[in-house]
Coordinates of N, CA and C in Angstrom, one line a residue:
X1 N -104.5 206.5 -43.0 CA -104.6 208.1 -42.4 C -104.4 208.9 -44.2
X2 N -103.5 208.4 -44.5 CA -103.9 208.4 -45.8 C -104.8 208.6 -46.9
X3 N -105.1 207.3 -47.1 CA -106.4 206.7 -47.5 C -107.8 207.2 -46.8
X4 N -108.1 207.9 -45.6 CA -109.0 208.6 -45.4 C -108.6 210.5 -46.4
X5 N -107.4 210.8 -46.1 CA -107.4 212.0 -47.1 C -107.7 211.8 -48.2
X6 N -107.3 211.0 -49.2 CA -107.7 211.0 -50.1 C -109.0 210.6 -50.6
X7 N -109.9 209.8 -49.1 CA -111.3 209.6 -50.1 C -112.2 210.6 -49.4
X8 N -111.7 211.6 -48.9 CA -112.0 213.3 -48.0 C -111.9 213.7 -49.1
X9 N -110.5 213.5 -50.4 CA -110.2 215.0 -51.6 C -111.3 214.3 -52.7
X10 N -111.4 212.8 -52.4 CA -112.3 212.2 -53.8 C -113.9 212.8 -53.5
X11 N -114.6 212.9 -52.4 CA -115.5 212.9 -52.0 C -115.8 214.8 -52.7
X12 N -114.9 215.4 -52.1 CA -115.6 216.9 -52.2 C -115.3 217.3 -53.7
X13 N -114.2 216.6 -54.7 CA -114.0 216.7 -55.7 C -115.6 215.9 -56.8
X14 N -116.4 215.0 -55.9 CA -117.7 214.6 -56.5 C -118.9 215.0 -56.2
X15 N -118.2 216.3 -55.1 CA -119.8 217.2 -54.3 C -119.2 218.3 -55.5
X16 N -118.6 218.7 -56.1 CA -117.9 220.2 -56.6 C -118.7 220.0 -58.2
X17 N -118.3 218.5 -58.3 CA -118.5 218.0 -59.7 C -120.3 217.9 -60.1
X18 N -121.0 217.7 -59.3 CA -122.2 217.4 -59.3 C -122.8 217.7 -59.9
X19 N -124.4 217.4 -60.7 CA -125.2 218.2 -60.7 C -126.6 218.8 -59.4
X20 N -126.9 219.9 -60.3 CA -127.9 219.9 -59.0 C -128.8 218.5 -58.3
X21 N -129.5 217.4 -59.3 CA -129.9 216.8 -58.4 C -129.2 215.6 -57.4
X22 N -128.2 215.8 -58.2 CA -126.9 215.2 -57.0 C -126.9 215.2 -56.2
X23 N -126.7 216.9 -56.2 CA -126.4 217.5 -54.6 C -127.2 217.3 -53.8
X24 N -129.0 217.5 -54.6 CA -129.7 217.2 -53.6 C -129.6 216.2 -52.6
X25 N -129.2 215.0 -53.3 CA -129.7 213.3 -53.2 C -128.4 213.6 -52.1
X26 N -127.3 214.5 -52.1 CA -126.0 214.1 -51.3 C -126.7 214.8 -50.3
X27 N -127.2 216.0 -50.3 CA -127.7 216.7 -48.7 C -128.9 215.6 -49.0
X28 N -129.6 214.6 -49.2 CA -130.8 214.5 -48.2 C -129.6 212.7 -47.5
X29 N -128.6 212.7 -48.6 CA -127.8 211.4 -47.7 C -127.4 212.2 -46.0
X30 N -127.0 213.2 -46.2 CA -125.9 214.0 -45.2 C -127.2 214.3 -44.0
X31 N -128.4 215.1 -44.1 CA -129.3 214.8 -43.0 C -129.7 213.6 -42.3
X32 N -129.9 212.4 -42.9 CA -130.1 211.2 -42.9 C -129.0 210.7 -41.9
X33 N -128.1 211.0 -42.4 CA -126.4 210.3 -41.7 C -127.1 211.3 -40.1
X34 N -127.1 212.4 -40.3 CA -126.7 213.0 -38.8 C -128.1 213.1 -38.0
X35 N -129.4 212.3 -38.7 CA -130.4 211.7 -37.4 C -129.8 210.9 -37.1
X36 N -129.9 209.6 -38.0 CA -129.1 208.5 -37.6 C -128.2 208.7 -36.4
X37 N -127.1 209.1 -36.6 CA -126.3 209.5 -35.7 C -126.1 210.3 -34.1
X38 N -127.7 211.4 -34.5 CA -128.4 211.5 -33.6 C -129.2 210.8 -32.7
X39 N -129.8 209.4 -33.1 CA -130.5 208.2 -32.7 C -129.3 207.7 -32.0
X40 N -128.4 207.0 -32.5 CA -127.1 206.9 -32.0 C -127.1 207.5 -30.5
X41 N -126.4 208.3 -30.6 CA -126.3 209.2 -29.3 C -126.9 209.0 -28.4
X42 N -128.2 209.5 -29.4 CA -129.8 210.3 -27.7 C -130.1 208.1 -27.2
X43 N -129.8 206.9 -28.0 CA -130.3 205.7 -27.9 C -128.4 204.9 -26.7
X44 N -127.8 206.0 -26.8 CA -126.3 205.0 -26.2 C -125.7 204.1 -26.6
X45 N -126.4 204.4 -28.0 CA -125.4 203.1 -28.8 C -124.2 203.5 -29.8
X46 N -123.7 204.2 -28.6 CA -122.2 204.6 -29.1 C -121.3 203.8 -28.2
X47 N -122.1 203.4 -27.7 CA -121.1 202.0 -26.6 C -121.3 201.2 -26.8
X48 N -120.3 200.6 -26.4 CA -119.6 199.2 -26.6 C -121.2 198.3 -26.7
X49 N -120.9 198.4 -24.9 CA -122.8 197.6 -24.7 C -123.5 198.6 -24.3
X50 N -124.4 198.0 -23.4 CA -125.5 198.9 -22.6 C -125.0 199.4 -21.0
X51 N -123.5 199.2 -20.5 CA -123.3 199.5 -19.8 C -123.5 198.7 -17.9
X52 N -123.9 198.1 -18.5 CA -124.9 197.7 -16.8 C -123.6 196.1 -16.8
X53 N -122.4 196.4 -16.0 CA -121.9 194.8 -15.9 C -122.8 193.7 -15.1
X54 N -123.4 194.0 -14.6 CA -124.1 192.7 -13.5 C -125.2 192.4 -14.7
X55 N -126.1 192.7 -15.4 CA -126.5 192.1 -16.3 C -125.7 191.1 -17.4
X56 N -126.4 190.1 -18.3 CA -126.5 189.4 -19.4 C -124.8 189.9 -20.3
X57 N -125.2 191.4 -21.2 CA -124.6 191.7 -22.1 C -123.3 191.7 -21.2
X58 N -123.1 192.6 -20.1 CA -121.9 192.6 -19.4 C -120.9 191.6 -18.7
X59 N -122.2 190.7 -18.6 CA -121.4 189.2 -17.9 C -120.5 188.7 -18.9
X60 N -121.1 188.7 -20.1 CA -120.9 187.9 -21.5 C -119.6 188.5 -22.1
X61 N -119.9 189.8 -21.9 CA -118.8 190.8 -22.0 C -117.5 190.9 -21.1
X62 N -117.6 190.5 -20.0 CA -116.0 189.8 -18.9 C -115.9 188.8 -19.4
X63 N -116.6 187.3 -19.5 CA -115.9 186.5 -20.4 C -114.9 186.7 -22.1
X64 N -115.8 187.5 -22.6 CA -115.5 187.7 -23.7 C -114.3 187.1 -24.6
X65 N -113.2 187.8 -23.5 CA -111.6 188.2 -24.2 C -111.2 186.4 -23.2
X66 N -112.0 186.0 -22.7 CA -111.2 184.5 -21.7 C -111.4 183.4 -23.1
X67 N -112.0 183.4 -23.9 CA -112.3 182.7 -25.3 C -111.4 183.0 -26.0
X68 N -111.2 184.6 -26.3 CA -110.3 184.6 -27.2 C -109.6 186.3 -27.5
X69 N -108.7 186.5 -27.2 CA -107.9 187.9 -27.4 C -107.8 188.9 -28.8
X70 N -108.6 187.6 -29.6 CA -108.5 188.7 -30.9 C -109.6 189.6 -31.0
X71 N -109.9 190.5 -31.5 CA -110.9 191.8 -30.9 C -112.0 191.6 -32.0
X72 N -111.4 190.9 -33.3 CA -112.7 190.7 -34.0 C -113.5 188.9 -33.7
X73 N -115.0 189.3 -34.1 CA -115.5 187.6 -34.0 C -116.0 187.5 -35.4
X74 N -116.3 186.3 -35.9 CA -117.2 185.8 -36.8 C -118.4 185.6 -35.9
X75 N -120.3 187.0 -36.9 CA -121.0 185.8 -36.3 C -121.6 185.5 -36.9
X76 N -122.6 184.3 -36.3 CA -123.1 183.4 -37.4 C -125.3 184.1 -36.5
X77 N -125.9 184.1 -37.6 CA -127.5 183.8 -37.3 C -127.6 182.4 -37.4
X78 N -128.3 181.6 -36.4 CA -128.6 179.8 -37.2 C -130.4 180.4 -36.6
X79 N -131.1 178.9 -36.7 CA -132.3 179.0 -35.8 C -132.3 178.6 -34.6
X80 N -131.1 178.5 -34.1 CA -130.4 177.7 -32.7 C -130.3 178.8 -31.8
X81 N -129.5 179.8 -32.5 CA -129.2 181.4 -31.6 C -128.3 181.9 -32.6
X82 N -127.1 182.2 -31.5 CA -126.1 183.1 -32.3 C -125.3 182.1 -32.0
X83 N -124.1 182.2 -32.9 CA -122.4 181.9 -33.3 C -121.5 182.0 -32.8
X84 N -120.6 182.8 -32.0 CA -119.3 183.5 -32.3 C -118.2 182.8 -32.8
X85 N -117.4 182.8 -33.6 CA -116.3 182.2 -34.0 C -115.5 183.4 -33.9
X86 N -113.8 183.0 -33.4 CA -112.7 183.6 -33.8 C -111.5 182.6 -33.2
X87 N -110.2 183.7 -33.9 CA -108.9 182.9 -34.0 C -108.7 182.8 -32.5
X88 N -107.8 181.6 -31.7 CA -107.7 181.3 -30.4 C -106.7 182.5 -30.1
X89 N -106.1 183.1 -31.0 CA -104.9 184.1 -30.1 C -105.0 185.4 -31.4
X90 N -104.6 186.7 -31.0 CA -103.9 187.5 -32.0 C -103.2 187.0 -33.4
X91 N -104.3 186.9 -34.2 CA -103.3 186.4 -36.2 C -103.6 188.3 -36.6
X92 N -102.8 188.2 -38.0 CA -103.3 189.1 -38.8 C -103.3 188.3 -40.3
X93 N -102.8 187.1 -40.3 CA -102.8 186.9 -41.6 C -103.6 185.4 -41.6
X94 N -104.4 185.1 -42.5 CA -104.8 183.8 -42.1 C -106.0 183.2 -40.9
X95 N -106.6 184.4 -40.3 CA -107.1 184.4 -39.0 C -108.6 183.5 -39.7
X96 N -108.9 183.9 -40.7 CA -110.6 183.1 -41.5 C -110.0 181.0 -41.0
X97 N -108.8 180.7 -41.0 CA -108.4 179.7 -41.2 C -108.4 179.4 -39.8
X98 N -108.5 180.2 -39.4 CA -108.1 179.5 -37.3 C -109.2 179.8 -37.0
X99 N -110.2 180.0 -37.3 CA -111.4 180.3 -36.7 C -111.9 179.3 -35.7
X100 N -112.5 179.1 -34.9 CA -113.2 178.3 -33.4 C -114.9 178.9 -32.8
X101 N -115.1 177.8 -32.7 CA -116.0 178.8 -31.9 C -115.6 179.1 -30.8
X102 N -116.2 180.2 -30.3 CA -115.8 180.6 -28.9 C -116.8 180.8 -28.0
X103 N -118.3 181.0 -28.7 CA -119.9 181.3 -27.9 C -120.7 180.6 -28.7
X104 N -121.7 180.0 -28.0 CA -122.8 179.4 -28.7 C -124.2 180.0 -28.0
X105 N -124.5 181.1 -28.0 CA -126.0 181.8 -27.6 C -127.2 181.1 -27.6
X106 N -128.0 180.6 -27.4 CA -129.6 180.3 -27.3 C -130.4 181.2 -27.8
X107 N -131.1 180.8 -28.7 CA -131.6 181.5 -29.5 C -132.9 182.2 -27.9
X108 N -133.2 181.4 -27.0 CA -133.7 182.0 -25.9 C -133.2 182.9 -24.8
X109 N -132.0 183.1 -25.0 CA -131.1 183.6 -24.8 C -130.7 184.9 -25.0
X110 N -130.5 185.0 -26.4 CA -130.2 186.6 -27.2 C -131.0 186.5 -28.5
X111 N -131.2 187.5 -28.8 CA -131.9 187.7 -30.3 C -130.3 189.1 -30.9
X112 N -130.3 189.1 -32.3 CA -129.4 189.8 -32.8 C -130.8 190.3 -33.4
X113 N -130.1 192.0 -33.2 CA -131.4 192.9 -34.0 C -130.3 194.5 -34.7
X114 N -131.4 194.5 -35.3 CA -131.1 195.6 -36.3 C -132.0 196.8 -35.7
X115 N -131.0 198.0 -34.8 CA -131.8 198.9 -33.8 C -132.4 199.8 -34.8
X116 N -132.0 199.7 -36.3 CA -133.0 200.8 -36.9 C -134.2 200.1 -37.7
X117 N -134.1 198.8 -37.9 CA -135.2 197.8 -38.6 C -135.0 198.1 -40.3
X118 N -134.0 198.2 -40.3 CA -133.5 198.6 -41.9 C -133.3 200.5 -42.7
X119 N -134.2 201.0 -41.5 CA -134.1 203.0 -41.7 C -133.1 203.5 -42.4
X120 N -132.1 202.5 -41.7 CA -130.7 203.2 -41.9 C -129.6 202.5 -42.1
X121 N -129.2 202.8 -43.2 CA -128.0 202.0 -43.4 C -126.8 202.5 -42.2
X122 N -126.3 200.7 -42.0 CA -125.3 201.0 -40.7 C -124.5 199.8 -40.6
X123 N -123.4 199.6 -39.9 CA -122.8 198.8 -39.5 C -123.3 198.3 -38.6
X124 N -124.0 198.8 -37.8 CA -124.2 198.3 -36.1 C -126.1 197.2 -36.2
X125 N -125.1 196.6 -35.0 CA -126.1 195.5 -35.1 C -126.2 195.3 -33.5
X126 N -127.0 195.3 -32.7 CA -127.2 193.9 -31.4 C -127.0 192.7 -30.8
X127 N -126.3 193.0 -29.8 CA -127.8 191.1 -29.4 C -128.2 191.8 -28.0
X128 N -129.2 191.5 -28.6 CA -130.4 191.8 -27.3 C -130.2 190.6 -26.6
X129 N -129.9 190.5 -25.4 CA -130.2 189.6 -24.7 C -131.4 189.7 -23.2
X130 N -131.5 188.5 -23.2 CA -133.7 188.4 -22.1 C -133.6 189.0 -21.3
X131 N -132.8 189.3 -20.5 CA -133.0 191.1 -19.6 C -133.0 192.3 -20.0
X132 N -132.9 192.2 -21.5 CA -133.2 193.3 -22.1 C -131.8 194.4 -22.0
X133 N -130.7 193.9 -21.6 CA -129.2 194.2 -22.2 C -128.7 194.1 -23.6
X134 N -128.0 194.9 -23.8 CA -127.4 194.9 -25.4 C -126.2 194.6 -25.2
X135 N -125.5 194.4 -26.4 CA -123.7 194.0 -26.8 C -124.0 195.0 -28.2
X136 N -122.8 196.1 -29.1 CA -123.2 196.1 -30.0 C -122.4 195.5 -30.9
X137 N -122.1 195.2 -31.9 CA -121.5 194.2 -33.1 C -121.5 195.0 -33.6
X138 N -120.4 195.2 -34.8 CA -120.1 196.1 -35.9 C -119.6 195.3 -37.3
X139 N -120.5 195.1 -38.1 CA -120.6 194.3 -39.2 C -119.4 195.4 -39.7
X140 N -118.6 194.7 -41.1 CA -117.5 195.1 -41.8 C -117.9 196.0 -42.8
X141 N -119.2 195.5 -43.7 CA -119.6 196.3 -44.6 C -121.2 196.6 -44.2
X142 N -122.1 197.8 -45.1 CA -122.9 198.5 -44.9 C -124.1 197.3 -45.2
X143 N -125.3 197.2 -44.5 CA -126.1 196.1 -44.7 C -126.0 194.9 -45.2
X144 N -125.1 194.6 -44.4 CA -124.8 192.7 -44.4 C -125.0 191.9 -44.1
X145 N -125.0 190.3 -44.6 CA -125.6 189.0 -45.3 C -126.8 189.3 -43.7
X146 N -126.0 189.9 -42.4 CA -126.9 189.7 -41.2 C -127.8 190.6 -41.1
X147 N -127.2 191.9 -41.6 CA -128.7 192.8 -42.0 C -130.0 192.6 -42.8
X148 N -129.1 191.5 -44.2 CA -130.5 191.1 -44.9 C -131.0 189.8 -44.1
X149 N -130.3 189.1 -43.8 CA -131.5 187.9 -42.6 C -132.1 188.5 -41.9
X150 N -131.8 189.7 -41.2 CA -132.7 190.2 -40.4 C -134.2 190.9 -41.2
X151 N -133.8 191.2 -42.0 CA -134.7 192.2 -42.7 C -135.7 191.1 -43.8
X152 N -135.1 190.1 -43.7 CA -136.3 189.0 -44.0 C -137.1 188.2 -42.8
X153 N -136.9 188.3 -41.1 CA -137.5 187.8 -40.5 C -138.9 188.7 -40.3
X154 N -140.0 187.8 -39.8 CA -141.2 188.2 -39.8 C -141.2 189.6 -38.3
X155 N -141.3 190.4 -38.2 CA -141.3 191.4 -37.1 C -142.5 190.8 -35.9
X156 N -141.8 191.3 -35.1 CA -141.8 190.4 -33.4 C -143.3 190.8 -33.3
X157 N -144.0 189.8 -32.8 CA -145.4 190.7 -31.8 C -145.4 191.3 -30.9
X158 N -146.1 192.3 -30.4 CA -145.7 193.5 -29.1 C -147.0 192.7 -28.3

């Protein structure tokens, strides 16, 4: 909470001392963030998954914690599909060393998707299952390696 407060104070100082062009850029960025947030709410992307417990995403989510009780997963995109790894139990120190593969999702079953196709900087990605259901995955950073990977992929044929 203290770090959030300090970050907010720093942001306020930056805005107060910004030049006219910097203030214009900040206003444009704020407007872009508002548009992105409106799209997220409108499409229901502020939820963990699409809400259909009978769909592939819902069924996968029900099994999620049987693989590991740790809330974080390492998501790897491979040519064969998506691999998820996690520590077998909740750990705070050394979780990277304790990672084990907990699920392999074949490419025909699931696709990793940037719901904004790179148009907005976001930590959000979707695991979209073959039945159209989805599970939201949040990365630790904006424009993660997974986002970069997706931006390099050819657009799907419609």
